[in-house]
Coordinates of C-alpha atoms in Angstrom, one line a residue:
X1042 CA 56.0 -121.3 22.6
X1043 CA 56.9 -121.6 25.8
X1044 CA 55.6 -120.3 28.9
X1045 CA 58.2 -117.8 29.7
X1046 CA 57.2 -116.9 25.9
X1047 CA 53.4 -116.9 26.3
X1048 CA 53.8 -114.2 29.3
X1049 CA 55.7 -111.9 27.0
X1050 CA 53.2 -111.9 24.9
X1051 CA 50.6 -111.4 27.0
X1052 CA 52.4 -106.9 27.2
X1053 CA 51.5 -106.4 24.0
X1054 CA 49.8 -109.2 21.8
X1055 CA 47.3 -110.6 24.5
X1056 CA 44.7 -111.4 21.9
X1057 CA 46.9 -113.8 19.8
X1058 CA 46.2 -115.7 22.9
X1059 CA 42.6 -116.1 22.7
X1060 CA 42.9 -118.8 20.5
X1061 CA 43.7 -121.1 23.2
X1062 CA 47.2 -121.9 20.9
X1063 CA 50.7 -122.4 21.8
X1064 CA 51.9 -122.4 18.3
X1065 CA 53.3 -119.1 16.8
X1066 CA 55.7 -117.9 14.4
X1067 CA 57.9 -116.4 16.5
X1068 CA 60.4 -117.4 19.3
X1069 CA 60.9 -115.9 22.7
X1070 CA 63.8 -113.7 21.1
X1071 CA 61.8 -112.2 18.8
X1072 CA 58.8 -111.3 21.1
X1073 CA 61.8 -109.9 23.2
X1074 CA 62.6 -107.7 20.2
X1075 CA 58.6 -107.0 19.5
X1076 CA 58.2 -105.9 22.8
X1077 CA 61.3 -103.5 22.9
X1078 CA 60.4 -102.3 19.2
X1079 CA 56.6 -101.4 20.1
X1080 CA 57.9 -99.2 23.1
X1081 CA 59.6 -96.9 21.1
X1082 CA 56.2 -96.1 19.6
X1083 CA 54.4 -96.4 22.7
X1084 CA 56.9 -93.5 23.8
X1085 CA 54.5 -91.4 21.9
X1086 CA 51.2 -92.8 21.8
X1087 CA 50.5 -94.6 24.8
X1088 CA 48.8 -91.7 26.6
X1089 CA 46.0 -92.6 23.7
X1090 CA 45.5 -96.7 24.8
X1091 CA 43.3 -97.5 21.9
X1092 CA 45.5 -95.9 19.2
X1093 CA 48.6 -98.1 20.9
X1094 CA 46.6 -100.9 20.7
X1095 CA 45.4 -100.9 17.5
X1096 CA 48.7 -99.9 15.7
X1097 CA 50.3 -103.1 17.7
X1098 CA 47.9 -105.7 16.3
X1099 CA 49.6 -105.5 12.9
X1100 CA 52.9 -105.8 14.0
X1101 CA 52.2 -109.0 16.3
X1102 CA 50.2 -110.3 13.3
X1103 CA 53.7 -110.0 11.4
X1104 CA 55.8 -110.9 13.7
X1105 CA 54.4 -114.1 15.3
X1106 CA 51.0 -115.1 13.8
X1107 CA 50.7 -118.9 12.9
X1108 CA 48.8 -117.4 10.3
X1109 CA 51.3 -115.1 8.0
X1110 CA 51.7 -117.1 4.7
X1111 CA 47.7 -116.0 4.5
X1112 CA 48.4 -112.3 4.3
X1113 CA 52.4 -111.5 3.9
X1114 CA 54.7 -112.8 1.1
X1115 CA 58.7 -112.5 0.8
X1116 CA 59.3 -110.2 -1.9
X1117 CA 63.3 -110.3 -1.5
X1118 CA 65.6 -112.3 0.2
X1119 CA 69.4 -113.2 1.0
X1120 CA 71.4 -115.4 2.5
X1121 CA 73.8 -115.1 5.0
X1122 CA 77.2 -116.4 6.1
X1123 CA 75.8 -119.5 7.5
X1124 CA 73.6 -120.1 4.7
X1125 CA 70.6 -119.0 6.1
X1126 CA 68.0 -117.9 3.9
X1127 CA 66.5 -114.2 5.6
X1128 CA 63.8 -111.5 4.1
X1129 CA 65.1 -108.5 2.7
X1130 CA 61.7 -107.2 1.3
X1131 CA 58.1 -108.3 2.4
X1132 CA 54.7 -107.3 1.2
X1133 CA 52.3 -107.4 3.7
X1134 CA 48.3 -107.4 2.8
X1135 CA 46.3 -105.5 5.1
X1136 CA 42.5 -104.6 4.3
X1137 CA 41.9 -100.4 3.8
X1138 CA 39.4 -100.4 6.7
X1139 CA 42.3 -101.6 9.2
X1140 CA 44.7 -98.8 8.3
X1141 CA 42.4 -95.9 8.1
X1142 CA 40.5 -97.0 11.7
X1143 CA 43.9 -97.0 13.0
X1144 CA 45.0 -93.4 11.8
X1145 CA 41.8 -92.4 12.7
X1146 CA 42.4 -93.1 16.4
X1147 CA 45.7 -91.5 16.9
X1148 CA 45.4 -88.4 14.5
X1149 CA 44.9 -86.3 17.0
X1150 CA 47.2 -87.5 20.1
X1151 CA 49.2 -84.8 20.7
X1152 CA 53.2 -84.9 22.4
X1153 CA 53.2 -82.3 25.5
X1154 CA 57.0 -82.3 26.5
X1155 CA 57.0 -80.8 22.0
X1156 CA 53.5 -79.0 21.6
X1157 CA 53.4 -81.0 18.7
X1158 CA 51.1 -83.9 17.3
X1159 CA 52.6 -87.6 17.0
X1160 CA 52.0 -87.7 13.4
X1161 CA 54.0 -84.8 13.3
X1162 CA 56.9 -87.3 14.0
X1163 CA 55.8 -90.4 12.6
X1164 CA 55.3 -89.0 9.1
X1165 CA 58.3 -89.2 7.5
X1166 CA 58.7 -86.0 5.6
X1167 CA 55.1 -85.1 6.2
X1168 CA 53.8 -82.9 9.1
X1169 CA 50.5 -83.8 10.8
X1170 CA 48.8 -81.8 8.7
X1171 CA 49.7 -83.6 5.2
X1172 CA 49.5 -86.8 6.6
X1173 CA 47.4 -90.2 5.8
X1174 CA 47.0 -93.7 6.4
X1175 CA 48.7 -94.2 3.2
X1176 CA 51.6 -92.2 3.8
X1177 CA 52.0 -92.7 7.7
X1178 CA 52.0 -96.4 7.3
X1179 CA 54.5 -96.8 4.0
X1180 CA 56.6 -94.7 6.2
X1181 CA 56.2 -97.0 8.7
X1182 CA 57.8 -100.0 6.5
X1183 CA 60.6 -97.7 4.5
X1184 CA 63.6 -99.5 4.4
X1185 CA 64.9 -96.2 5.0
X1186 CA 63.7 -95.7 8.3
X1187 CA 66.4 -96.7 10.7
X1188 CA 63.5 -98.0 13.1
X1189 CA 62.4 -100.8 10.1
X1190 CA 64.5 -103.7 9.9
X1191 CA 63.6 -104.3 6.1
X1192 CA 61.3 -102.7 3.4
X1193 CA 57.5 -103.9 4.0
X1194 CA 55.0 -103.0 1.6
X1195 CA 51.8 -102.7 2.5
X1196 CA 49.3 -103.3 -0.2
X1197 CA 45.6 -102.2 0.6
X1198 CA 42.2 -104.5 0.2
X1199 CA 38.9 -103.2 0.5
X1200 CA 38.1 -106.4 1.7
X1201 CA 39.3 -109.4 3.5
X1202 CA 38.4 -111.5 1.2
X1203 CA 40.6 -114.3 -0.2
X1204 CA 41.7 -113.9 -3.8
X1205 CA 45.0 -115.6 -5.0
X1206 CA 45.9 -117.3 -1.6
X1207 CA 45.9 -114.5 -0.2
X1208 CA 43.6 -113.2 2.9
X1209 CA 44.7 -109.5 3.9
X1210 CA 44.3 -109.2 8.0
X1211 CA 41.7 -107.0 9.1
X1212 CA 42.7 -106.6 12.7
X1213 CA 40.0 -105.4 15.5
X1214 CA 40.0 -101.9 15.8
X1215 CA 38.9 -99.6 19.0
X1216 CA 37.8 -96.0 18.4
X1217 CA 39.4 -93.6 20.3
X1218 CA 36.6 -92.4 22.6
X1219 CA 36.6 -96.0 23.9
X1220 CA 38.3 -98.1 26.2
X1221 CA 40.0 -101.0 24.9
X1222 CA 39.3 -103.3 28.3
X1223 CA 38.3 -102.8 31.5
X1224 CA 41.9 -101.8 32.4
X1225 CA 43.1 -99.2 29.9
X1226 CA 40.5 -95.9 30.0
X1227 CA 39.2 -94.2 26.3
X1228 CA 41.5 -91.3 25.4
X1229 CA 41.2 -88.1 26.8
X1230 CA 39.8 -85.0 25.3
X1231 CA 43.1 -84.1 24.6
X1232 CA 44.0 -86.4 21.8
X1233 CA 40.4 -87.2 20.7
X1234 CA 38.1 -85.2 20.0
X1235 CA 35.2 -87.6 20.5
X1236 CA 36.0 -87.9 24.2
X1237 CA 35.1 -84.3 25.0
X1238 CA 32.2 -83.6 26.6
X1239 CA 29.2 -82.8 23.7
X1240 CA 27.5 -79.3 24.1
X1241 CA 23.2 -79.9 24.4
X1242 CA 21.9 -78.6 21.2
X1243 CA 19.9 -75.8 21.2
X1244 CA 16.3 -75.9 21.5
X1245 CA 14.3 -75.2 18.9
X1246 CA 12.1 -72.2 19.8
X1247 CA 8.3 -72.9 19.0
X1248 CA 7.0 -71.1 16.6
X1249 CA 5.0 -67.6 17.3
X1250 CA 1.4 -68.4 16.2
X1251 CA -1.7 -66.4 16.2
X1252 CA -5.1 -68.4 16.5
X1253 CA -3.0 -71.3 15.1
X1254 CA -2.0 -69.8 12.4
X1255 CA 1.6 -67.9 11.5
X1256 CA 2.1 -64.7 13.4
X1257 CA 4.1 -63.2 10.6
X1258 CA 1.5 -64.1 8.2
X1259 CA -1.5 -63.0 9.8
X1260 CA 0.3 -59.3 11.1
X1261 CA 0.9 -58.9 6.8
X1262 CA -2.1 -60.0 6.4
X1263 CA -3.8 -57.6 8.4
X1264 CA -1.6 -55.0 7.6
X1265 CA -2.0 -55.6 3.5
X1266 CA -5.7 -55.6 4.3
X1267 CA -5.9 -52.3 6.2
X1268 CA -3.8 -50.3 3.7
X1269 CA -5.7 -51.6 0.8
X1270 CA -8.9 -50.3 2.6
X1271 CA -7.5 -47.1 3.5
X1272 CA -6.5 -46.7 0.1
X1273 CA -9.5 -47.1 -1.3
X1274 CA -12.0 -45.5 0.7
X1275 CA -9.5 -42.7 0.0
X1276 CA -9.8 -42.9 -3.5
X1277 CA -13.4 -43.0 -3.3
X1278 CA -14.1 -39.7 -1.1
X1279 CA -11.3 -38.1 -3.7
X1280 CA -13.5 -39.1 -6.9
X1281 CA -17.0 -38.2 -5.0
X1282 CA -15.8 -34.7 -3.6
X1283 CA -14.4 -33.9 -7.6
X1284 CA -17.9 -35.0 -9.0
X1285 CA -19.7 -32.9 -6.3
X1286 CA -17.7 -29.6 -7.4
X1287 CA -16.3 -29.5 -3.2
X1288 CA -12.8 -28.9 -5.1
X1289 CA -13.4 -25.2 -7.1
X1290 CA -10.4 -22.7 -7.5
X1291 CA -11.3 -19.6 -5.1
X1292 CA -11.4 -15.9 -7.5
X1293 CA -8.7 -14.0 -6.8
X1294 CA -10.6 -10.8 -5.6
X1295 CA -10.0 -7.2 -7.5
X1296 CA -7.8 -4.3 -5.8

């Protein structure tokens, strides 16, 4: 890649760098076309940085790692005019953890100038609501959508782990309510609720105690005890003043 190359990569796909690598599977072309492709989505989620971010680290795995015959296969292909052999189908292996991180982080980021949520574009036939990572990222590779330039499949791992030659990417993922670097800032409130500011939990009021012991126990206590006294010295001066002959029936005196 050449230099002109390498800073184009740097806008969106800075971390392919890190590797220290001038070898990619891309040209400068294509990271043109990357770059113009991801801003269409970054129309809508860009005010959430770490939702951007993530969603983009597939798409520059795809499109230029030096890496893809470990996690993407050509399912269907053509040739053209000039004879040139070109992918009509690919399947891409991605690990589950990647793809529900990322819809995680931009569930929730919202488009002002529509008063709607971007899912609730980005879903195909399915509003926010009745979205998933299943279904918001096989939307993202139908054939049918006039933004994908050929059907990709994405078949889910739950792990990264190599079976048949194949090693599904598990690209880094940034929560929402964090900042991806230094110079992007965690979503706002607004499109996550993790970045809102956390009401203090209540405190837990002590416990009303009486000599140490439970107030509400102690009052029933003393309560139970009282009317079981009263009740029977009650019973007792009843029985003593009928065995004394106290209660008598008065004569009714003559006219």
């Amino acid at each position: 890649m050449p230099e002109d190359g390498l800073k184009l990569l740097t806008e969106r796909c800075s971390f392919l760098l890190q590797a220290e690598t001038k070898n990619f599977c891309c040209d400068v072309d294509q990271v043109k076309i990357l770059n113009e492709n991801i801003k269409l989505a970054a129309a809508i989620l860009e005010r959430c940085p770490s939702c951007m971010t993530n969603l983009a680290r597939h798409i520059c795995e795809l499109t230029c790692s030096p890496d893809q015959s470990k996690f993407s296969r050509a399912a269907a292909t053509k040739t053209n005019d000039k004879g040139d052999l070109y992918v009509t189908s690919l399947d891409l292996h991605v690990t589950e953890e990647y793809i529900n991180k990322t819809y995680k982080s931009c569930s929730q980021v919202s488009v002002p100038q529509t008063g709607q949520l971007a899912l609730d574009l980005m879903c195909g036939a399915y509003p926010a609501s009745r979205c998933s990572p299943t279904k918001w990222f096989n939307y993202m590779g139908d054939a049918n959508n006039i933004y994908v330039p050929f059907q990709i499949t994405y078949i889910q791992h739950s792990t990264n782990s190599t079976k048949n030659g194949i090693t599904p990417i598990n690209p880094k993922t940034t929560p929402c309510n964090e900042s991806v670097n230094i110079e992007l800032p965690a979503c706002s409130c607004t499109d996550c609720d993790s970045s809102c500011p956390q009401s203090p939990d209540e405190p837990i009021p002590k416990p009303f105690n009486i000599a140490g012991l439970d107030a509400f126990t102690v009052i029933m206590t003393v309560v139970f005890t009282v009317g079981s006294l009263v009740f029977l010295l009650g019973t007792f001066l009843f029985t003593n003043d009928s065995i004394n002959g106290k209660f008598l029936v008065r004569p009714v005196p003559k006219q």
